[in-house]
CSV table of C-alpha atoms in Angstrom, one decimal:
chain,number,residue,atom,x,y,z
A,87,MET,CA,0.0,0.0,0.0
A,88,GLY,CA,1.4,3.4,-1.0
A,89,ARG,CA,1.5,6.0,-3.7
A,90,GLY,CA,3.8,4.0,-6.0
A,91,ALA,CA,2.5,2.6,-9.3
A,92,ALA,CA,3.4,-0.9,-8.3
A,93,CYS,CA,1.2,-0.9,-5.2
A,94,THR,CA,-1.8,-3.2,-4.9
A,95,VAL,CA,-3.6,-0.5,-3.0
A,96,ARG,CA,-2.5,2.8,-4.5
A,97,LEU,CA,-3.4,6.1,-2.6
A,98,ASP,CA,-2.7,9.5,-4.2
A,99,PHE,CA,-1.2,11.4,-1.2
A,100,SER,CA,2.1,13.2,-1.6
A,101,TRP,CA,3.2,12.5,2.0
A,102,LEU,CA,2.9,8.7,1.6
A,103,SER,CA,5.9,6.7,0.8
A,104,ARG,CA,6.0,4.9,-2.6
A,105,ILE,CA,5.5,1.7,-0.6
A,106,HIS,CA,4.2,2.8,2.8
A,107,LEU,CA,3.4,-0.6,4.2
A,108,LYS,CA,3.2,-4.2,3.2
A,109,VAL,CA,0.5,-6.7,4.4
A,110,THR,CA,1.5,-10.4,4.3
A,111,SER,CA,0.0,-13.7,5.4
A,112,ASP,CA,1.8,-16.5,7.2
A,113,HIS,CA,-0.4,-19.6,7.7
A,114,GLY,CA,-3.5,-17.5,8.0
A,115,GLN,CA,-2.0,-14.8,10.2
A,116,TRP,CA,-1.9,-11.4,8.5
A,117,THR,CA,0.8,-8.8,9.4
A,118,ALA,CA,1.2,-5.2,8.4
A,119,THR,CA,4.9,-4.1,8.2
A,120,ASP,CA,6.0,-0.4,8.0
A,121,THR,CA,8.2,0.4,5.0
A,122,SER,CA,7.9,4.2,5.2
A,123,ARG,CA,9.6,7.2,6.5
A,124,ASN,CA,6.5,8.7,8.1
A,125,GLY,CA,5.5,5.5,9.9
A,126,ILE,CA,2.3,3.6,10.8
A,127,PHE,CA,0.4,4.1,14.1
A,128,VAL,CA,-2.0,2.0,16.2
A,129,ASP,CA,-3.7,3.6,19.2
A,130,GLY,CA,-1.4,6.6,18.9
A,131,ARG,CA,1.9,4.6,19.0
A,132,ARG,CA,4.3,4.1,16.1
A,133,CYS,CA,4.7,0.4,15.2
A,134,THR,CA,7.1,-1.5,13.0
A,135,THR,CA,4.8,-4.5,12.6
A,136,VAL,CA,1.2,-5.0,13.5
A,137,PRO,CA,-0.9,-8.2,13.6
A,138,VAL,CA,-3.9,-7.6,11.5
A,139,GLY,CA,-7.3,-8.9,12.2
A,140,ALA,CA,-11.0,-7.9,11.7
A,141,GLY,CA,-11.4,-4.4,13.0
A,142,THR,CA,-7.7,-3.5,13.1
A,143,VAL,CA,-7.3,0.2,12.3
A,144,ILE,CA,-3.9,1.6,11.3
A,145,HIS,CA,-3.2,5.3,10.8
A,146,LEU,CA,-0.6,6.3,8.2
A,147,GLY,CA,1.8,9.2,8.6
A,148,ASP,CA,0.9,10.3,12.1
A,149,PRO,CA,-1.2,9.1,15.0
A,150,GLU,CA,-4.3,10.9,13.6
A,151,GLY,CA,-3.4,10.4,9.9
A,152,LEU,CA,-5.2,8.5,7.2
A,153,ALA,CA,-7.1,5.6,8.8
A,154,VAL,CA,-7.0,2.2,7.1
A,155,SER,CA,-9.6,-0.3,8.5
A,156,PHE,CA,-9.1,-4.0,7.9
A,157,HIS,CA,-12.0,-6.5,7.5
A,158,ASP,CA,-12.4,-10.3,7.3
A,159,PRO,CA,-13.3,-11.0,3.7
A,160,SER,CA,-15.4,-14.0,4.8
A,161,ASP,CA,-17.6,-11.7,6.9
A,162,ASP,CA,-20.5,-10.6,4.6
A,163,SER,CA,-21.6,-8.0,7.1
A,164,ALA,CA,-18.2,-6.3,6.7
A,165,GLY,CA,-18.5,-5.9,3.0
A,166,GLY,CA,-18.3,-9.2,1.2
A,167,ASP,CA,-15.0,-10.0,-0.4
A,168,ARG,CA,-13.2,-6.7,0.5
A,169,VAL,CA,-9.8,-7.1,2.1
A,170,PHE,CA,-9.7,-3.4,3.0
A,171,GLY,CA,-12.7,-1.4,4.1
A,172,GLU,CA,-13.0,2.4,3.9
A,173,ILE,CA,-9.9,4.5,4.1
A,174,THR,CA,-10.9,7.7,5.7
A,175,ASP,CA,-9.4,10.6,7.6
A,176,PRO,CA,-12.0,12.7,9.4
A,177,GLY,CA,-9.7,15.7,9.3
A,178,MET,CA,-9.4,15.5,5.5
A,179,VAL,CA,-13.2,15.2,5.2
A,180,ARG,CA,-13.6,18.3,7.4
A,181,ALA,CA,-11.0,20.3,5.4
A,182,GLY,CA,-12.3,19.3,2.0
A,183,ARG,CA,-15.9,20.2,3.0
A,184,ALA,CA,-14.7,23.6,4.4
A,185,VAL,CA,-12.9,24.4,1.2
A,186,ALA,CA,-15.9,23.5,-1.0
A,187,GLU,CA,-18.2,25.6,1.1
A,188,ARG,CA,-15.8,28.6,1.1
A,189,ARG,CA,-15.3,28.4,-2.7
A,190,LYS,CA,-19.0,28.4,-3.3
A,191,ALA,CA,-19.6,31.3,-0.9
A,192,LEU,CA,-17.1,33.3,-2.9
A,193,GLY,CA,-18.8,32.4,-6.2
A,194,ILE,CA,-15.7,30.5,-7.4
A,195,THR,CA,-16.3,27.4,-9.6
A,196,GLN,CA,-14.0,24.4,-10.0
A,197,ARG,CA,-13.4,25.6,-13.5
A,198,ASP,CA,-12.3,29.0,-12.2
A,199,MET,CA,-9.7,27.3,-10.0
A,200,ALA,CA,-8.4,25.3,-13.0
A,201,ALA,CA,-8.3,28.3,-15.3
A,202,SER,CA,-6.4,30.3,-12.8
A,203,GLY,CA,-3.8,27.6,-12.4
A,204,VAL,CA,-4.5,26.8,-8.7
A,205,LEU,CA,-5.7,23.2,-9.1
A,206,ASN,CA,-7.2,21.2,-11.9
A,207,ALA,CA,-10.8,20.3,-11.6
A,208,GLY,CA,-10.2,16.6,-11.1
A,209,ALA,CA,-7.7,17.2,-8.3
A,210,LEU,CA,-10.0,19.7,-6.6
A,211,VAL,CA,-12.9,17.3,-6.7
A,212,SER,CA,-10.6,14.6,-5.2
A,213,PHE,CA,-9.5,16.9,-2.4
A,214,GLU,CA,-13.0,18.2,-1.6
A,215,LYS,CA,-14.2,14.6,-1.3
A,216,ALA,CA,-11.2,13.8,1.0
A,217,ARG,CA,-9.7,11.4,-1.5
A,218,SER,CA,-6.3,13.2,-1.7
A,219,TRP,CA,-4.3,15.8,0.1
A,220,PRO,CA,-2.5,18.6,-2.0
A,221,HIS,CA,1.1,19.5,-1.9
A,222,GLU,CA,2.1,22.4,0.3
A,223,ARG,CA,2.5,24.8,-2.6
A,224,THR,CA,-1.0,23.9,-3.8
A,225,LEU,CA,-2.4,24.4,-0.4
A,226,ALA,CA,-0.8,27.9,-0.3
A,227,LYS,CA,-2.5,28.7,-3.7
A,228,LEU,CA,-5.8,27.5,-2.4
A,229,GLU,CA,-5.6,29.5,0.7
A,230,GLN,CA,-4.8,32.7,-1.3
A,231,ALA,CA,-7.7,32.0,-3.7
A,232,LEU,CA,-10.1,31.5,-0.8
A,233,GLN,CA,-8.8,34.6,1.1
A,234,TRP,CA,-7.6,32.5,4.1
A,235,PRO,CA,-4.3,33.1,6.0
A,236,ALA,CA,-1.5,30.6,5.3
A,237,GLY,CA,-2.0,27.4,7.2
A,238,THR,CA,-5.8,27.6,7.6
A,239,ILE,CA,-6.6,24.4,5.7
A,240,THR,CA,-4.1,22.3,7.7
A,241,ALA,CA,-5.4,23.9,10.9
A,242,ILE,CA,-9.0,22.9,9.9
A,243,ARG,CA,-7.8,19.3,9.2
A,244,ARG,CA,-6.2,19.1,12.7
A,245,GLY,CA,-9.3,20.6,14.3
A,246,GLU,CA,-7.5,23.7,15.5
A,247,VAL,CA,-9.9,26.0,13.6
A,248,ALA,CA,-13.6,25.3,13.2
A,249,PRO,CA,-14.7,25.4,9.6
A,250,ASP,CA,-17.5,27.9,10.3
A,251,GLU,CA,-15.0,30.3,11.8
A,252,THR,CA,-13.0,30.5,8.6
A,253,THR,CA,-15.8,32.2,6.8
A,254,GLN,CA,-15.0,35.3,8.8
A,255,VAL,CA,-11.3,35.2,7.8
A,256,VAL,CA,-10.7,37.5,4.9
A,257,ALA,CA,-7.3,38.7,3.5
A,258,THR,CA,-7.6,42.5,3.3
A,259,THR,CA,-4.1,43.5,2.3
A,260,VAL,CA,-3.9,42.3,-1.3
A,261,ALA,CA,-6.4,41.6,-4.1
A,262,THR,CA,-7.1,37.9,-4.7
A,263,PRO,CA,-5.6,37.1,-8.1
A,264,LEU,CA,-8.1,34.2,-8.7
A,265,ILE,CA,-11.2,36.3,-8.3
A,266,THR,CA,-9.9,39.3,-10.2
A,267,GLN,CA,-8.7,37.1,-13.0
A,268,SER,CA,-12.0,35.3,-13.2
A,269,ILE,CA,-13.8,38.6,-13.4
A,270,GLN,CA,-11.6,39.8,-16.1
A,271,LEU,CA,-12.1,36.7,-18.1
A,272,ALA,CA,-15.9,37.2,-17.8
A,273,LEU,CA,-15.6,40.8,-18.9
A,274,ASN,CA,-13.5,39.8,-21.8
A,275,GLY,CA,-16.2,37.3,-22.9
A,276,ILE,CA,-18.8,40.1,-22.6
A,277,ASP,CA,-16.7,42.4,-24.6
A,278,ALA,CA,-16.3,39.8,-27.4
A,279,ALA,CA,-20.1,39.2,-27.4
A,280,THR,CA,-20.7,43.0,-27.6
A,281,SER,CA,-18.3,43.4,-30.5
A,282,ALA,CA,-20.3,40.7,-32.4
A,283,LEU,CA,-23.7,42.4,-31.9
A,284,PRO,CA,-25.6,43.0,-35.2
A,285,ALA,CA,-27.1,46.3,-36.1
A,286,ALA,CA,-29.6,47.7,-33.6
A,287,ASP,CA,-32.5,47.5,-36.1
A,288,SER,CA,-31.8,43.8,-37.0
A,289,ASP,CA,-34.3,41.1,-35.9
A,290,ASP,CA,-31.9,39.2,-33.6
A,291,PHE,CA,-30.4,42.3,-31.9
A,292,PRO,CA,-33.0,42.4,-29.0
A,293,ALA,CA,-32.4,38.8,-28.0
A,294,ARG,CA,-28.6,39.0,-28.4
A,295,ILE,CA,-28.2,42.1,-26.3
A,296,ALA,CA,-30.7,40.9,-23.7
A,297,ALA,CA,-28.5,37.8,-23.1
A,298,ILE,CA,-25.4,39.9,-22.6
A,299,LEU,CA,-27.2,42.2,-20.2
A,300,ALA,CA,-28.5,39.2,-18.2
A,301,ASP,CA,-24.9,38.0,-17.9
A,302,LEU,CA,-23.7,41.4,-16.8
A,303,ARG,CA,-26.4,41.6,-14.1
A,304,ALA,CA,-25.3,38.2,-12.8
A,305,LEU,CA,-21.7,39.3,-12.9
A,306,HIS,CA,-22.5,42.5,-11.1
A,307,THR,CA,-24.1,40.5,-8.2
A,308,THR,CA,-21.1,38.2,-7.9
A,309,VAL,CA,-18.5,41.1,-8.0
A,310,GLY,CA,-20.6,43.1,-5.5
A,311,GLN,CA,-20.6,40.1,-3.1
A,312,ALA,CA,-16.8,39.7,-3.5
A,313,VAL,CA,-16.3,43.4,-2.7
A,314,GLU,CA,-18.4,43.1,0.5
A,315,ALA,CA,-16.5,40.0,1.5
A,316,SER,CA,-13.1,41.5,0.9
A,317,PRO,CA,-12.7,45.0,2.3
A,318,GLY,CA,-9.5,46.7,1.5
A,319,VAL,CA,-9.1,45.1,-2.0
A,320,PRO,CA,-9.1,48.0,-4.5
A,321,ALA,CA,-8.8,45.7,-7.6
A,322,LEU,CA,-12.3,44.3,-6.8
A,323,ALA,CA,-13.8,47.7,-6.5
A,324,VAL,CA,-12.2,48.6,-9.9
A,325,ALA,CA,-13.7,45.5,-11.4
A,326,LEU,CA,-17.1,46.4,-10.0
A,327,GLY,CA,-16.8,49.8,-11.7
A,328,ALA,CA,-15.8,48.2,-14.9
A,329,THR,CA,-18.9,45.9,-14.8
A,330,ARG,CA,-21.2,48.8,-14.1
A,331,ARG,CA,-19.7,50.9,-17.0
A,332,ARG,CA,-20.3,48.1,-19.5
A,333,TYR,CA,-23.8,47.6,-18.2
A,334,ASP,CA,-24.5,51.3,-18.6
A,335,ASP,CA,-23.1,51.5,-22.1
A,336,LEU,CA,-25.1,48.4,-23.2
A,337,MET,CA,-28.4,49.5,-21.6
A,338,MET,CA,-28.1,52.9,-23.4
A,339,LEU,CA,-27.4,51.1,-26.7
A,340,ALA,CA,-30.3,48.7,-26.1
A,341,ALA,CA,-32.6,51.7,-25.4
A,342,SER,CA,-31.8,53.2,-28.8
A,343,ALA,CA,-33.1,50.1,-30.7
A,344,PRO,CA,-36.5,50.2,-32.3
A,345,ALA,CA,-37.5,47.1,-30.2
A,346,ALA,CA,-36.2,48.4,-26.9
A,347,THR,CA,-38.0,47.0,-23.9
A,348,LEU,CA,-39.7,49.0,-21.2
A,349,GLY,CA,-36.9,48.3,-18.7
A,350,GLN,CA,-34.2,49.5,-21.2
A,351,ARG,CA,-36.2,52.7,-22.0
A,352,LEU,CA,-36.8,53.4,-18.4
A,353,TYR,CA,-33.1,53.0,-17.6
A,354,ALA,CA,-32.0,55.3,-20.4
A,355,ALA,CA,-34.7,57.9,-19.5
A,356,ARG,CA,-33.5,58.2,-15.8
A,357,ARG,CA,-29.8,58.1,-16.7
A,358,ARG,CA,-30.2,61.0,-19.2
A,359,VAL,CA,-31.4,63.2,-16.3
A,360,ASN,CA,-28.9,61.6,-13.8
A,361,LEU,CA,-31.4,59.9,-11.5
A,362,THR,CA,-30.8,56.8,-9.5
A,363,GLU,CA,-33.3,54.0,-9.1
A,364,ALA,CA,-34.4,55.4,-5.8
A,365,ASP,CA,-34.8,58.9,-7.4
A,366,ALA,CA,-36.9,57.5,-10.2
A,367,ALA,CA,-39.0,55.5,-7.7
A,368,ARG,CA,-39.8,58.7,-5.6
A,369,ALA,CA,-40.7,60.5,-8.8
A,370,ALA,CA,-43.2,57.8,-9.7
A,371,GLY,CA,-44.4,57.4,-6.2
A,372,LEU,CA,-43.5,53.7,-6.2
A,373,PRO,CA,-41.1,51.4,-4.2
A,374,THR,CA,-37.5,51.3,-5.5
A,375,GLU,CA,-37.8,47.5,-5.9
A,376,ILE,CA,-40.3,48.0,-8.7
A,377,ILE,CA,-37.8,50.2,-10.7
A,378,VAL,CA,-35.1,47.6,-10.2
A,379,ALA,CA,-37.4,44.8,-11.2
A,380,VAL,CA,-38.6,46.5,-14.4
A,381,GLU,CA,-35.1,47.3,-15.5
A,382,ALA,CA,-34.1,43.7,-14.8
A,383,GLU,CA,-36.8,42.6,-17.3
A,384,GLN,CA,-39.0,41.0,-14.7
A,385,PRO,CA,-42.7,40.7,-15.4
A,386,ALA,CA,-44.8,43.9,-14.5
A,387,THR,CA,-48.5,44.3,-14.0
A,388,PRO,CA,-50.4,46.5,-16.4
A,389,GLN,CA,-50.7,49.2,-13.7
A,390,VAL,CA,-46.9,49.2,-13.2
A,391,ARG,CA,-46.3,49.4,-17.0
A,392,THR,CA,-48.6,52.3,-17.3
A,393,ALA,CA,-46.9,54.1,-14.4
A,394,MET,CA,-43.5,53.4,-16.0
A,395,GLU,CA,-44.6,54.7,-19.4
A,396,THR,CA,-45.9,57.9,-17.7
A,397,LEU,CA,-42.6,58.3,-15.8
A,398,ILE,CA,-40.5,57.8,-19.0
A,399,GLY,CA,-42.6,60.5,-20.8
A,400,GLN,CA,-42.1,62.9,-17.9
A,401,LEU,CA,-38.4,62.3,-17.7
A,402,SER,CA,-38.1,62.8,-21.4
């Protein structure tokens, strides 16, 4: 058992020896023998050889390391013909789950991690499901991407930091390269789609620009959440401004088309006289949420549509 290609049971952990331990049988008595540098442990003590029977648990690497449970293959209740049962490390499960939850909270996908060179998607899935443990350099990249201080992931594995406490830990001194790069990639895609837009009076212009605007609204929400979660990161604030600028330009362009929607025309009308959503809502005597909803192309009642058309006429 180890990380070497020749092992019968191969485990993809960088800290394992190529052949970490050997399990042999002599007249029906099974014995596990340590062949590693990091050792094998039973009940907290390092051992050179261990008699193996049903229910034996050996930890690899340290007293609380990867746990290997042995079962009697003739015992159906233990899993049929398996020689080894589950190989689990509660600390790794805890760390992998914490990383997955933090990544999702920041709006970072596994594809984003791979695109930014932190960890490929397959390796990230394996880590988050506690099947493997990354190298130290990869852990450092993960912690930077997740806005955690160095050593946080290892501390979670050891139980020194509760996973729910890490959601409050945010790096405030430097911008997170992964998030800013992901935002820039998204903006580049939006710029490319904008450049490929047909003429404003063409039949497919309304649907094409509506799709881009929907993507921009979603991106704006994500970037806004990142800014709130990462105070003291100017690059994220700049990215938020860039997102808003593109949205403003495209909404004004959409409003100039013959088939402009009510929301697009409302946006352009209030922007021309420099009104915010709240200003326009007060002018119409309506809640701000209605202005926001109409401009986001959400369904409106006939009464709301009439009020918006009246407001647009007044602002024009």
